[in-house]
Amino acid sequence: NISKGATALIPTVVEFRSNMSKARRKKTPVIPSTFMFEIPDLYQSTLTEKLFLLIDIFLKRGQDRILIFENDQQLKLVYESSTIFMDGTFAIAPAPFKQVYLIHAENFGQGIS
């Protein structure tokens, strides 16, 4: 049993969510407003320190940019799969980007992103 005094010190669900959001914002970099930004090393490799940012190129003198994220294992799966699915979506692309393009490969009858 927890005393009423101790219960009063426990944050409410709203306070807990607010604190979590603040902590997340402190760790997450600001979304840039132009294409001219550096991608932190943290986002260029996997947690096991394998290459993840495969391609980073500027087009039209910096007016457009293409980023391709994929590791060797994912590339191998795409090349070896007999079925791949591709989808371009505009709704989730963070500004200044216009489109997110996803490639999924089938592996043992299951779709893998």
PDB file of N, CA and C in Angstrom:
ATOM      1  N   ASN A   1       0.824  -1.186   0.000  1.00  0.00           N
ATOM      2  CA  ASN A   1       0.000   0.000   0.000  1.00  0.00           C
ATOM      3  C   ASN A   1       0.868   1.251   0.000  1.00  0.00           C
ATOM      4  N   ILE A   2       0.434   2.227  -0.761  1.00  0.00           N
ATOM      5  CA  ILE A   2       1.144   3.506  -0.828  1.00  0.00           C
ATOM      6  C   ILE A   2       0.330   4.528  -0.052  1.00  0.00           C
ATOM      7  N   SER A   3       1.032   5.323   0.737  1.00  0.00           N
ATOM      8  CA  SER A   3       0.334   6.350   1.523  1.00  0.00           C
ATOM      9  C   SER A   3      -0.200   7.443   0.600  1.00  0.00           C
ATOM     10  N   LYS A   4      -1.172   8.212   1.112  1.00  0.00           N
ATOM     11  CA  LYS A   4      -1.738   9.317   0.331  1.00  0.00           C
ATOM     12  C   LYS A   4      -0.670  10.357   0.020  1.00  0.00           C
ATOM     13  N   GLY A   5       0.244  10.564   0.940  1.00  0.00           N
ATOM     14  CA  GLY A   5       1.327  11.524   0.715  1.00  0.00           C
ATOM     15  C   GLY A   5       2.232  11.098  -0.431  1.00  0.00           C
ATOM     16  N   ALA A   6       2.558   9.801  -0.456  1.00  0.00           N
ATOM     17  CA  ALA A   6       3.409   9.287  -1.535  1.00  0.00           C
ATOM     18  C   ALA A   6       2.672   9.327  -2.866  1.00  0.00           C
ATOM     19  N   THR A   7       1.384   9.021  -2.840  1.00  0.00           N
ATOM     20  CA  THR A   7       0.573   9.049  -4.056  1.00  0.00           C
ATOM     21  C   THR A   7       0.531  10.452  -4.647  1.00  0.00           C
ATOM     22  N   ALA A   8       0.487  11.454  -3.795  1.00  0.00           N
ATOM     23  CA  ALA A   8       0.436  12.840  -4.259  1.00  0.00           C
ATOM     24  C   ALA A   8       1.712  13.236  -5.000  1.00  0.00           C
ATOM     25  N   LEU A   9       2.815  12.565  -4.715  1.00  0.00           N
ATOM     26  CA  LEU A   9       4.093  12.887  -5.363  1.00  0.00           C
ATOM     27  C   LEU A   9       4.264  12.219  -6.724  1.00  0.00           C
ATOM     28  N   ILE A  10       3.459  11.204  -7.011  1.00  0.00           N
ATOM     29  CA  ILE A  10       3.557  10.492  -8.290  1.00  0.00           C
ATOM     30  C   ILE A  10       2.964  11.374  -9.384  1.00  0.00           C
ATOM     31  N   PRO A  11       3.710  11.566 -10.486  1.00  0.00           N
ATOM     32  CA  PRO A  11       3.180  12.423 -11.554  1.00  0.00           C
ATOM     33  C   PRO A  11       1.941  11.808 -12.208  1.00  0.00           C
ATOM     34  N   THR A  12       1.053  12.681 -12.662  1.00  0.00           N
ATOM     35  CA  THR A  12      -0.132  12.209 -13.384  1.00  0.00           C
ATOM     36  C   THR A  12       0.297  11.732 -14.768  1.00  0.00           C
ATOM     37  N   VAL A  13      -0.605  11.073 -15.460  1.00  0.00           N
ATOM     38  CA  VAL A  13      -0.314  10.593 -16.813  1.00  0.00           C
ATOM     39  C   VAL A  13       0.048  11.767 -17.721  1.00  0.00           C
ATOM     40  N   VAL A  14      -0.686  12.866 -17.608  1.00  0.00           N
ATOM     41  CA  VAL A  14      -0.421  14.055 -18.432  1.00  0.00           C
ATOM     42  C   VAL A  14       0.970  14.606 -18.129  1.00  0.00           C
ATOM     43  N   GLU A  15       1.324  14.703 -16.847  1.00  0.00           N
ATOM     44  CA  GLU A  15       2.653  15.195 -16.469  1.00  0.00           C
ATOM     45  C   GLU A  15       3.748  14.252 -16.968  1.00  0.00           C
ATOM     46  N   PHE A  16       3.514  12.962 -16.862  1.00  0.00           N
ATOM     47  CA  PHE A  16       4.489  11.975 -17.313  1.00  0.00           C
ATOM     48  C   PHE A  16       4.724  12.104 -18.820  1.00  0.00           C
ATOM     49  N   ARG A  17       3.634  12.208 -19.589  1.00  0.00           N
ATOM     50  CA  ARG A  17       3.762  12.364 -21.048  1.00  0.00           C
ATOM     51  C   ARG A  17       4.493  13.653 -21.393  1.00  0.00           C
ATOM     52  N   SER A  18       4.172  14.720 -20.682  1.00  0.00           N
ATOM     53  CA  SER A  18       4.831  16.002 -20.925  1.00  0.00           C
ATOM     54  C   SER A  18       6.331  15.900 -20.662  1.00  0.00           C
ATOM     55  N   ASN A  19       6.694  15.253 -19.561  1.00  0.00           N
ATOM     56  CA  ASN A  19       8.112  15.079 -19.230  1.00  0.00           C
ATOM     57  C   ASN A  19       8.819  14.219 -20.272  1.00  0.00           C
ATOM     58  N   MET A  20       8.151  13.183 -20.753  1.00  0.00           N
ATOM     59  CA  MET A  20       8.737  12.322 -21.784  1.00  0.00           C
ATOM     60  C   MET A  20       8.941  13.102 -23.082  1.00  0.00           C
ATOM     61  N   SER A  21       7.962  13.929 -23.444  1.00  0.00           N
ATOM     62  CA  SER A  21       8.082  14.737 -24.660  1.00  0.00           C
ATOM     63  C   SER A  21       9.242  15.714 -24.556  1.00  0.00           C
ATOM     64  N   LYS A  22       9.399  16.336 -23.397  1.00  0.00           N
ATOM     65  CA  LYS A  22      10.516  17.275 -23.190  1.00  0.00           C
ATOM     66  C   LYS A  22      11.854  16.555 -23.309  1.00  0.00           C
ATOM     67  N   ALA A  23      11.963  15.385 -22.720  1.00  0.00           N
ATOM     68  CA  ALA A  23      13.208  14.610 -22.781  1.00  0.00           C
ATOM     69  C   ALA A  23      13.505  14.197 -24.224  1.00  0.00           C
ATOM     70  N   ARG A  24      12.483  13.795 -24.960  1.00  0.00           N
ATOM     71  CA  ARG A  24      12.659  13.388 -26.356  1.00  0.00           C
ATOM     72  C   ARG A  24      13.117  14.575 -27.203  1.00  0.00           C
ATOM     73  N   ARG A  25      12.515  15.758 -26.994  1.00  0.00           N
ATOM     74  CA  ARG A  25      12.895  16.949 -27.759  1.00  0.00           C
ATOM     75  C   ARG A  25      14.343  17.343 -27.505  1.00  0.00           C
ATOM     76  N   LYS A  26      14.825  17.132 -26.278  1.00  0.00           N
ATOM     77  CA  LYS A  26      16.217  17.458 -25.960  1.00  0.00           C
ATOM     78  C   LYS A  26      17.182  16.575 -26.741  1.00  0.00           C
ATOM     79  N   LYS A  27      16.797  15.333 -27.013  1.00  0.00           N
ATOM     80  CA  LYS A  27      17.656  14.367 -27.707  1.00  0.00           C
ATOM     81  C   LYS A  27      17.524  14.432 -29.231  1.00  0.00           C
ATOM     82  N   THR A  28      16.384  14.912 -29.725  1.00  0.00           N
ATOM     83  CA  THR A  28      16.116  14.904 -31.157  1.00  0.00           C
ATOM     84  C   THR A  28      16.588  16.207 -31.789  1.00  0.00           C
ATOM     85  N   PRO A  29      17.381  16.118 -32.876  1.00  0.00           N
ATOM     86  CA  PRO A  29      17.819  17.352 -33.524  1.00  0.00           C
ATOM     87  C   PRO A  29      16.650  18.099 -34.153  1.00  0.00           C
ATOM     88  N   VAL A  30      16.818  19.397 -34.312  1.00  0.00           N
ATOM     89  CA  VAL A  30      15.802  20.232 -34.945  1.00  0.00           C
ATOM     90  C   VAL A  30      15.704  19.846 -36.420  1.00  0.00           C
ATOM     91  N   ILE A  31      14.490  19.753 -36.933  1.00  0.00           N
ATOM     92  CA  ILE A  31      14.305  19.441 -38.350  1.00  0.00           C
ATOM     93  C   ILE A  31      14.712  20.671 -39.155  1.00  0.00           C
ATOM     94  N   PRO A  32      15.659  20.512 -40.090  1.00  0.00           N
ATOM     95  CA  PRO A  32      16.150  21.667 -40.848  1.00  0.00           C
ATOM     96  C   PRO A  32      15.100  22.210 -41.807  1.00  0.00           C
ATOM     97  N   SER A  33      15.245  23.482 -42.159  1.00  0.00           N
ATOM     98  CA  SER A  33      14.292  24.105 -43.078  1.00  0.00           C
ATOM     99  C   SER A  33      14.818  24.148 -44.511  1.00  0.00           C
ATOM    100  N   THR A  34      16.108  23.832 -44.712  1.00  0.00           N
ATOM    101  CA  THR A  34      16.690  23.774 -46.053  1.00  0.00           C
ATOM    102  C   THR A  34      17.414  22.439 -46.211  1.00  0.00           C
ATOM    103  N   PHE A  35      17.892  22.183 -47.417  1.00  0.00           N
ATOM    104  CA  PHE A  35      18.639  20.950 -47.680  1.00  0.00           C
ATOM    105  C   PHE A  35      20.080  21.028 -47.208  1.00  0.00           C
ATOM    106  N   MET A  36      20.536  22.203 -46.854  1.00  0.00           N
ATOM    107  CA  MET A  36      21.933  22.398 -46.477  1.00  0.00           C
ATOM    108  C   MET A  36      22.119  22.113 -44.987  1.00  0.00           C
ATOM    109  N   PHE A  37      22.212  20.850 -44.638  1.00  0.00           N
ATOM    110  CA  PHE A  37      22.433  20.462 -43.250  1.00  0.00           C
ATOM    111  C   PHE A  37      23.308  19.225 -43.207  1.00  0.00           C
ATOM    112  N   GLU A  38      24.006  19.071 -42.115  1.00  0.00           N
ATOM    113  CA  GLU A  38      24.852  17.901 -41.898  1.00  0.00           C
ATOM    114  C   GLU A  38      24.018  16.800 -41.247  1.00  0.00           C
ATOM    115  N   ILE A  39      24.221  15.585 -41.663  1.00  0.00           N
ATOM    116  CA  ILE A  39      23.554  14.455 -41.020  1.00  0.00           C
ATOM    117  C   ILE A  39      24.480  13.956 -39.918  1.00  0.00           C
ATOM    118  N   PRO A  40      24.035  14.007 -38.660  1.00  0.00           N
ATOM    119  CA  PRO A  40      24.895  13.562 -37.553  1.00  0.00           C
ATOM    120  C   PRO A  40      25.335  12.109 -37.732  1.00  0.00           C
ATOM    121  N   ASP A  41      26.536  11.806 -37.268  1.00  0.00           N
ATOM    122  CA  ASP A  41      27.076  10.446 -37.363  1.00  0.00           C
ATOM    123  C   ASP A  41      26.108   9.408 -36.809  1.00  0.00           C
ATOM    124  N   LEU A  42      25.370   9.785 -35.770  1.00  0.00           N
ATOM    125  CA  LEU A  42      24.406   8.881 -35.142  1.00  0.00           C
ATOM    126  C   LEU A  42      23.421   8.299 -36.156  1.00  0.00           C
ATOM    127  N   TYR A  43      23.059   9.089 -37.182  1.00  0.00           N
ATOM    128  CA  TYR A  43      22.074   8.658 -38.170  1.00  0.00           C
ATOM    129  C   TYR A  43      22.713   8.097 -39.441  1.00  0.00           C
ATOM    130  N   GLN A  44      24.035   8.040 -39.488  1.00  0.00           N
ATOM    131  CA  GLN A  44      24.714   7.524 -40.673  1.00  0.00           C
ATOM    132  C   GLN A  44      25.071   6.047 -40.550  1.00  0.00           C
ATOM    133  N   SER A  45      24.926   5.499 -39.353  1.00  0.00           N
ATOM    134  CA  SER A  45      25.263   4.090 -39.156  1.00  0.00           C
ATOM    135  C   SER A  45      24.242   3.437 -38.230  1.00  0.00           C
ATOM    136  N   THR A  46      24.261   2.108 -38.222  1.00  0.00           N
ATOM    137  CA  THR A  46      23.339   1.354 -37.373  1.00  0.00           C
ATOM    138  C   THR A  46      23.879   1.309 -35.946  1.00  0.00           C
ATOM    139  N   LEU A  47      23.115   0.741 -35.040  1.00  0.00           N
ATOM    140  CA  LEU A  47      23.571   0.607 -33.650  1.00  0.00           C
ATOM    141  C   LEU A  47      24.798  -0.287 -33.544  1.00  0.00           C
ATOM    142  N   THR A  48      24.984  -1.158 -34.538  1.00  0.00           N
ATOM    143  CA  THR A  48      26.171  -2.025 -34.557  1.00  0.00           C
ATOM    144  C   THR A  48      27.288  -1.407 -35.399  1.00  0.00           C
ATOM    145  N   GLU A  49      27.153  -0.106 -35.673  1.00  0.00           N
ATOM    146  CA  GLU A  49      28.156   0.698 -36.385  1.00  0.00           C
ATOM    147  C   GLU A  49      28.415   0.236 -37.812  1.00  0.00           C
ATOM    148  N   LYS A  50      27.368  -0.259 -38.461  1.00  0.00           N
ATOM    149  CA  LYS A  50      27.458  -0.592 -39.881  1.00  0.00           C
ATOM    150  C   LYS A  50      26.860   0.565 -40.672  1.00  0.00           C
ATOM    151  N   LEU A  51      27.386   0.784 -41.867  1.00  0.00           N
ATOM    152  CA  LEU A  51      26.931   1.877 -42.721  1.00  0.00           C
ATOM    153  C   LEU A  51      25.417   1.809 -42.932  1.00  0.00           C
ATOM    154  N   PHE A  52      24.731   2.944 -42.764  1.00  0.00           N
ATOM    155  CA  PHE A  52      23.286   3.005 -42.960  1.00  0.00           C
ATOM    156  C   PHE A  52      22.922   4.072 -43.995  1.00  0.00           C
ATOM    157  N   LEU A  53      23.646   5.198 -43.993  1.00  0.00           N
ATOM    158  CA  LEU A  53      23.416   6.234 -45.001  1.00  0.00           C
ATOM    159  C   LEU A  53      24.199   5.827 -46.244  1.00  0.00           C
ATOM    160  N   LEU A  54      23.503   5.267 -47.209  1.00  0.00           N
ATOM    161  CA  LEU A  54      24.140   4.715 -48.402  1.00  0.00           C
ATOM    162  C   LEU A  54      24.474   5.807 -49.415  1.00  0.00           C
ATOM    163  N   ILE A  55      23.542   6.724 -49.653  1.00  0.00           N
ATOM    164  CA  ILE A  55      23.732   7.790 -50.640  1.00  0.00           C
ATOM    165  C   ILE A  55      23.235   9.110 -50.067  1.00  0.00           C
ATOM    166  N   ASP A  56      24.006  10.165 -50.299  1.00  0.00           N
ATOM    167  CA  ASP A  56      23.639  11.528 -49.908  1.00  0.00           C
ATOM    168  C   ASP A  56      24.133  12.444 -51.016  1.00  0.00           C
ATOM    169  N   ILE A  57      23.232  12.821 -51.926  1.00  0.00           N
ATOM    170  CA  ILE A  57      23.640  13.667 -53.047  1.00  0.00           C
ATOM    171  C   ILE A  57      22.748  14.900 -53.158  1.00  0.00           C
ATOM    172  N   PHE A  58      23.360  15.991 -53.614  1.00  0.00           N
ATOM    173  CA  PHE A  58      22.644  17.237 -53.874  1.00  0.00           C
ATOM    174  C   PHE A  58      22.413  17.353 -55.375  1.00  0.00           C
ATOM    175  N   LEU A  59      21.252  17.859 -55.752  1.00  0.00           N
ATOM    176  CA  LEU A  59      20.902  18.092 -57.146  1.00  0.00           C
ATOM    177  C   LEU A  59      20.532  19.558 -57.322  1.00  0.00           C
ATOM    178  N   LYS A  60      20.622  20.052 -58.534  1.00  0.00           N
ATOM    179  CA  LYS A  60      20.217  21.430 -58.861  1.00  0.00           C
ATOM    180  C   LYS A  60      20.869  22.446 -57.933  1.00  0.00           C
ATOM    181  N   ARG A  61      22.187  22.336 -57.777  1.00  0.00           N
ATOM    182  CA  ARG A  61      22.950  23.286 -56.952  1.00  0.00           C
ATOM    183  C   ARG A  61      22.388  23.424 -55.538  1.00  0.00           C
ATOM    184  N   GLY A  62      22.058  22.316 -54.954  1.00  0.00           N
ATOM    185  CA  GLY A  62      21.584  22.324 -53.574  1.00  0.00           C
ATOM    186  C   GLY A  62      20.107  22.582 -53.398  1.00  0.00           C
ATOM    187  N   GLN A  63      19.358  22.645 -54.503  1.00  0.00           N
ATOM    188  CA  GLN A  63      17.916  22.885 -54.404  1.00  0.00           C
ATOM    189  C   GLN A  63      17.135  21.603 -54.132  1.00  0.00           C
ATOM    190  N   ASP A  64      17.747  20.467 -54.388  1.00  0.00           N
ATOM    191  CA  ASP A  64      17.134  19.164 -54.114  1.00  0.00           C
ATOM    192  C   ASP A  64      18.189  18.259 -53.496  1.00  0.00           C
ATOM    193  N   ARG A  65      17.749  17.261 -52.784  1.00  0.00           N
ATOM    194  CA  ARG A  65      18.681  16.336 -52.136  1.00  0.00           C
ATOM    195  C   ARG A  65      18.050  14.953 -52.092  1.00  0.00           C
ATOM    196  N   ILE A  66      18.868  13.946 -52.323  1.00  0.00           N
ATOM    197  CA  ILE A  66      18.411  12.558 -52.233  1.00  0.00           C
ATOM    198  C   ILE A  66      19.216  11.865 -51.143  1.00  0.00           C
ATOM    199  N   LEU A  67      18.509  11.254 -50.210  1.00  0.00           N
ATOM    200  CA  LEU A  67      19.128  10.461 -49.149  1.00  0.00           C
ATOM    201  C   LEU A  67      18.617   9.037 -49.282  1.00  0.00           C
ATOM    202  N   ILE A  68      19.533   8.082 -49.265  1.00  0.00           N
ATOM    203  CA  ILE A  68      19.132   6.676 -49.300  1.00  0.00           C
ATOM    204  C   ILE A  68      19.741   5.990 -48.085  1.00  0.00           C
ATOM    205  N   PHE A  69      18.870   5.446 -47.256  1.00  0.00           N
ATOM    206  CA  PHE A  69      19.295   4.728 -46.054  1.00  0.00           C
ATOM    207  C   PHE A  69      19.063   3.241 -46.269  1.00  0.00           C
ATOM    208  N   GLU A  70      20.116   2.460 -46.118  1.00  0.00           N
ATOM    209  CA  GLU A  70      19.993   1.011 -46.256  1.00  0.00           C
ATOM    210  C   GLU A  70      21.320   0.397 -45.826  1.00  0.00           C
ATOM    211  N   ASN A  71      21.254  -0.778 -45.225  1.00  0.00           N
ATOM    212  CA  ASN A  71      22.508  -1.451 -44.860  1.00  0.00           C
ATOM    213  C   ASN A  71      22.767  -2.621 -45.809  1.00  0.00           C
ATOM    214  N   ASP A  72      23.946  -3.224 -45.708  1.00  0.00           N
ATOM    215  CA  ASP A  72      24.331  -4.310 -46.622  1.00  0.00           C
ATOM    216  C   ASP A  72      23.356  -5.483 -46.577  1.00  0.00           C
ATOM    217  N   GLN A  73      22.885  -5.816 -45.391  1.00  0.00           N
ATOM    218  CA  GLN A  73      21.956  -6.941 -45.242  1.00  0.00           C
ATOM    219  C   GLN A  73      20.645  -6.655 -45.977  1.00  0.00           C
ATOM    220  N   GLN A  74      20.147  -5.427 -45.857  1.00  0.00           N
ATOM    221  CA  GLN A  74      18.907  -5.067 -46.544  1.00  0.00           C
ATOM    222  C   GLN A  74      19.099  -5.066 -48.062  1.00  0.00           C
ATOM    223  N   LEU A  75      20.225  -4.547 -48.528  1.00  0.00           N
ATOM    224  CA  LEU A  75      20.506  -4.549 -49.969  1.00  0.00           C
ATOM    225  C   LEU A  75      20.554  -5.971 -50.516  1.00  0.00           C
ATOM    226  N   LYS A  76      21.220  -6.842 -49.798  1.00  0.00           N
ATOM    227  CA  LYS A  76      21.329  -8.247 -50.212  1.00  0.00           C
ATOM    228  C   LYS A  76      19.936  -8.870 -50.308  1.00  0.00           C
ATOM    229  N   LEU A  77      19.091  -8.588 -49.334  1.00  0.00           N
ATOM    230  CA  LEU A  77      17.734  -9.126 -49.327  1.00  0.00           C
ATOM    231  C   LEU A  77      16.942  -8.632 -50.541  1.00  0.00           C
ATOM    232  N   VAL A  78      17.063  -7.345 -50.864  1.00  0.00           N
ATOM    233  CA  VAL A  78      16.355  -6.793 -52.022  1.00  0.00           C
ATOM    234  C   VAL A  78      16.843  -7.456 -53.311  1.00  0.00           C
ATOM    235  N   TYR A  79      18.146  -7.607 -53.451  1.00  0.00           N
ATOM    236  CA  TYR A  79      18.699  -8.212 -54.667  1.00  0.00           C
ATOM    237  C   TYR A  79      18.339  -9.687 -54.801  1.00  0.00           C
ATOM    238  N   GLU A  80      18.230 -10.399 -53.704  1.00  0.00           N
ATOM    239  CA  GLU A  80      17.963 -11.836 -53.751  1.00  0.00           C
ATOM    240  C   GLU A  80      16.477 -12.183 -53.739  1.00  0.00           C
ATOM    241  N   SER A  81      15.632 -11.234 -53.400  1.00  0.00           N
ATOM    242  CA  SER A  81      14.199 -11.497 -53.307  1.00  0.00           C
ATOM    243  C   SER A  81      13.572 -11.598 -54.693  1.00  0.00           C
ATOM    244  N   SER A  82      12.648 -12.519 -54.843  1.00  0.00           N
ATOM    245  CA  SER A  82      11.935 -12.646 -56.121  1.00  0.00           C
ATOM    246  C   SER A  82      10.787 -11.642 -56.214  1.00  0.00           C
ATOM    247  N   THR A  83      10.404 -11.054 -55.080  1.00  0.00           N
ATOM    248  CA  THR A  83       9.310 -10.088 -55.061  1.00  0.00           C
ATOM    249  C   THR A  83       9.711  -8.875 -54.232  1.00  0.00           C
ATOM    250  N   ILE A  84       9.586  -7.691 -54.832  1.00  0.00           N
ATOM    251  CA  ILE A  84       9.800  -6.459 -54.073  1.00  0.00           C
ATOM    252  C   ILE A  84       8.594  -5.549 -54.279  1.00  0.00           C
ATOM    253  N   PHE A  85       8.322  -4.740 -53.291  1.00  0.00           N
ATOM    254  CA  PHE A  85       7.215  -3.793 -53.326  1.00  0.00           C
ATOM    255  C   PHE A  85       7.804  -2.402 -53.125  1.00  0.00           C
ATOM    256  N   MET A  86       7.315  -1.430 -53.892  1.00  0.00           N
ATOM    257  CA  MET A  86       7.807  -0.062 -53.768  1.00  0.00           C
ATOM    258  C   MET A  86       6.626   0.879 -53.620  1.00  0.00           C
ATOM    259  N   ASP A  87       6.822   1.912 -52.809  1.00  0.00           N
ATOM    260  CA  ASP A  87       5.742   2.863 -52.570  1.00  0.00           C
ATOM    261  C   ASP A  87       6.334   4.230 -52.271  1.00  0.00           C
ATOM    262  N   GLY A  88       5.842   5.233 -52.947  1.00  0.00           N
ATOM    263  CA  GLY A  88       6.241   6.610 -52.667  1.00  0.00           C
ATOM    264  C   GLY A  88       5.096   7.319 -51.982  1.00  0.00           C
ATOM    265  N   THR A  89       5.396   8.016 -50.922  1.00  0.00           N
ATOM    266  CA  THR A  89       4.345   8.740 -50.207  1.00  0.00           C
ATOM    267  C   THR A  89       4.791  10.175 -49.963  1.00  0.00           C
ATOM    268  N   PHE A  90       3.847  11.075 -50.005  1.00  0.00           N
ATOM    269  CA  PHE A  90       4.140  12.487 -49.808  1.00  0.00           C
ATOM    270  C   PHE A  90       3.725  12.963 -48.416  1.00  0.00           C
ATOM    271  N   ALA A  91       2.763  12.290 -47.819  1.00  0.00           N
ATOM    272  CA  ALA A  91       2.161  12.756 -46.568  1.00  0.00           C
ATOM    273  C   ALA A  91       3.131  12.782 -45.392  1.00  0.00           C
ATOM    274  N   ILE A  92       4.101  11.868 -45.353  1.00  0.00           N
ATOM    275  CA  ILE A  92       4.967  11.783 -44.173  1.00  0.00           C
ATOM    276  C   ILE A  92       6.343  12.407 -44.381  1.00  0.00           C
ATOM    277  N   ALA A  93       6.601  12.976 -45.553  1.00  0.00           N
ATOM    278  CA  ALA A  93       7.917  13.560 -45.830  1.00  0.00           C
ATOM    279  C   ALA A  93       8.109  14.838 -45.008  1.00  0.00           C
ATOM    280  N   PRO A  94       9.165  14.890 -44.196  1.00  0.00           N
ATOM    281  CA  PRO A  94       9.403  16.111 -43.421  1.00  0.00           C
ATOM    282  C   PRO A  94       9.942  17.216 -44.331  1.00  0.00           C
ATOM    283  N   ALA A  95       9.492  18.453 -44.119  1.00  0.00           N
ATOM    284  CA  ALA A  95      10.011  19.584 -44.894  1.00  0.00           C
ATOM    285  C   ALA A  95      11.511  19.673 -44.650  1.00  0.00           C
ATOM    286  N   PRO A  96      12.297  19.997 -45.609  1.00  0.00           N
ATOM    287  CA  PRO A  96      11.978  20.482 -46.954  1.00  0.00           C
ATOM    288  C   PRO A  96      11.805  19.371 -47.988  1.00  0.00           C
ATOM    289  N   PHE A  97      11.837  18.112 -47.571  1.00  0.00           N
ATOM    290  CA  PHE A  97      11.708  17.010 -48.523  1.00  0.00           C
ATOM    291  C   PHE A  97      10.267  16.890 -49.005  1.00  0.00           C
ATOM    292  N   LYS A  98      10.115  16.348 -50.207  1.00  0.00           N
ATOM    293  CA  LYS A  98       8.788  16.250 -50.809  1.00  0.00           C
ATOM    294  C   LYS A  98       8.221  14.842 -50.777  1.00  0.00           C
ATOM    295  N   GLN A  99       9.100  13.834 -50.748  1.00  0.00           N
ATOM    296  CA  GLN A  99       8.609  12.464 -50.867  1.00  0.00           C
ATOM    297  C   GLN A  99       9.496  11.500 -50.087  1.00  0.00           C
ATOM    298  N   VAL A 100       8.854  10.487 -49.523  1.00  0.00           N
ATOM    299  CA  VAL A 100       9.555   9.358 -48.913  1.00  0.00           C
ATOM    300  C   VAL A 100       9.230   8.156 -49.785  1.00  0.00           C
ATOM    301  N   TYR A 101      10.265   7.451 -50.221  1.00  0.00           N
ATOM    302  CA  TYR A 101      10.079   6.299 -51.098  1.00  0.00           C
ATOM    303  C   TYR A 101      10.552   5.062 -50.357  1.00  0.00           C
ATOM    304  N   LEU A 102       9.688   4.075 -50.244  1.00  0.00           N
ATOM    305  CA  LEU A 102       9.991   2.863 -49.483  1.00  0.00           C
ATOM    306  C   LEU A 102      10.121   1.666 -50.410  1.00  0.00           C
ATOM    307  N   ILE A 103      11.083   0.798 -50.099  1.00  0.00           N
ATOM    308  CA  ILE A 103      11.250  -0.452 -50.838  1.00  0.00           C
ATOM    309  C   ILE A 103      11.158  -1.589 -49.830  1.00  0.00           C
ATOM    310  N   HIS A 104      10.265  -2.526 -50.099  1.00  0.00           N
ATOM    311  CA  HIS A 104      10.071  -3.687 -49.237  1.00  0.00           C
ATOM    312  C   HIS A 104      10.394  -4.934 -50.049  1.00  0.00           C
ATOM    313  N   ALA A 105      11.022  -5.906 -49.414  1.00  0.00           N
ATOM    314  CA  ALA A 105      11.345  -7.170 -50.083  1.00  0.00           C
ATOM    315  C   ALA A 105      10.650  -8.312 -49.362  1.00  0.00           C
ATOM    316  N   GLU A 106      10.299  -9.318 -50.129  1.00  0.00           N
ATOM    317  CA  GLU A 106       9.676 -10.501 -49.538  1.00  0.00           C
ATOM    318  C   GLU A 106      10.769 -11.499 -49.165  1.00  0.00           C
ATOM    319  N   ASN A 107      10.685 -12.010 -47.949  1.00  0.00           N
ATOM    320  CA  ASN A 107      11.663 -12.970 -47.453  1.00  0.00           C
ATOM    321  C   ASN A 107      10.909 -14.093 -46.757  1.00  0.00           C
ATOM    322  N   PHE A 108      11.003 -15.301 -47.282  1.00  0.00           N
ATOM    323  CA  PHE A 108      10.293 -16.456 -46.728  1.00  0.00           C
ATOM    324  C   PHE A 108       8.802 -16.189 -46.598  1.00  0.00           C
ATOM    325  N   GLY A 109       8.229 -15.532 -47.619  1.00  0.00           N
ATOM    326  CA  GLY A 109       6.793 -15.282 -47.649  1.00  0.00           C
ATOM    327  C   GLY A 109       6.329 -14.118 -46.799  1.00  0.00           C
ATOM    328  N   GLN A 110       7.267 -13.386 -46.177  1.00  0.00           N
ATOM    329  CA  GLN A 110       6.893 -12.245 -45.339  1.00  0.00           C
ATOM    330  C   GLN A 110       7.541 -10.983 -45.881  1.00  0.00           C
ATOM    331  N   GLY A 111       6.804  -9.876 -45.833  1.00  0.00           N
ATOM    332  CA  GLY A 111       7.349  -8.597 -46.272  1.00  0.00           C
ATOM    333  C   GLY A 111       8.312  -8.037 -45.241  1.00  0.00           C
ATOM    334  N   ILE A 112       9.452  -7.560 -45.705  1.00  0.00           N
ATOM    335  CA  ILE A 112      10.474  -6.980 -44.838  1.00  0.00           C
ATOM    336  C   ILE A 112      10.781  -5.585 -45.351  1.00  0.00           C
ATOM    337  N   SER A 113      10.815  -4.588 -44.460  1.00  0.00           N
ATOM    338  CA  SER A 113      11.161  -3.218 -44.862  1.00  0.00           C
ATOM    339  C   SER A 113      12.649  -3.036 -44.821  1.00  0.00           C
TER     340      SER A 113
END
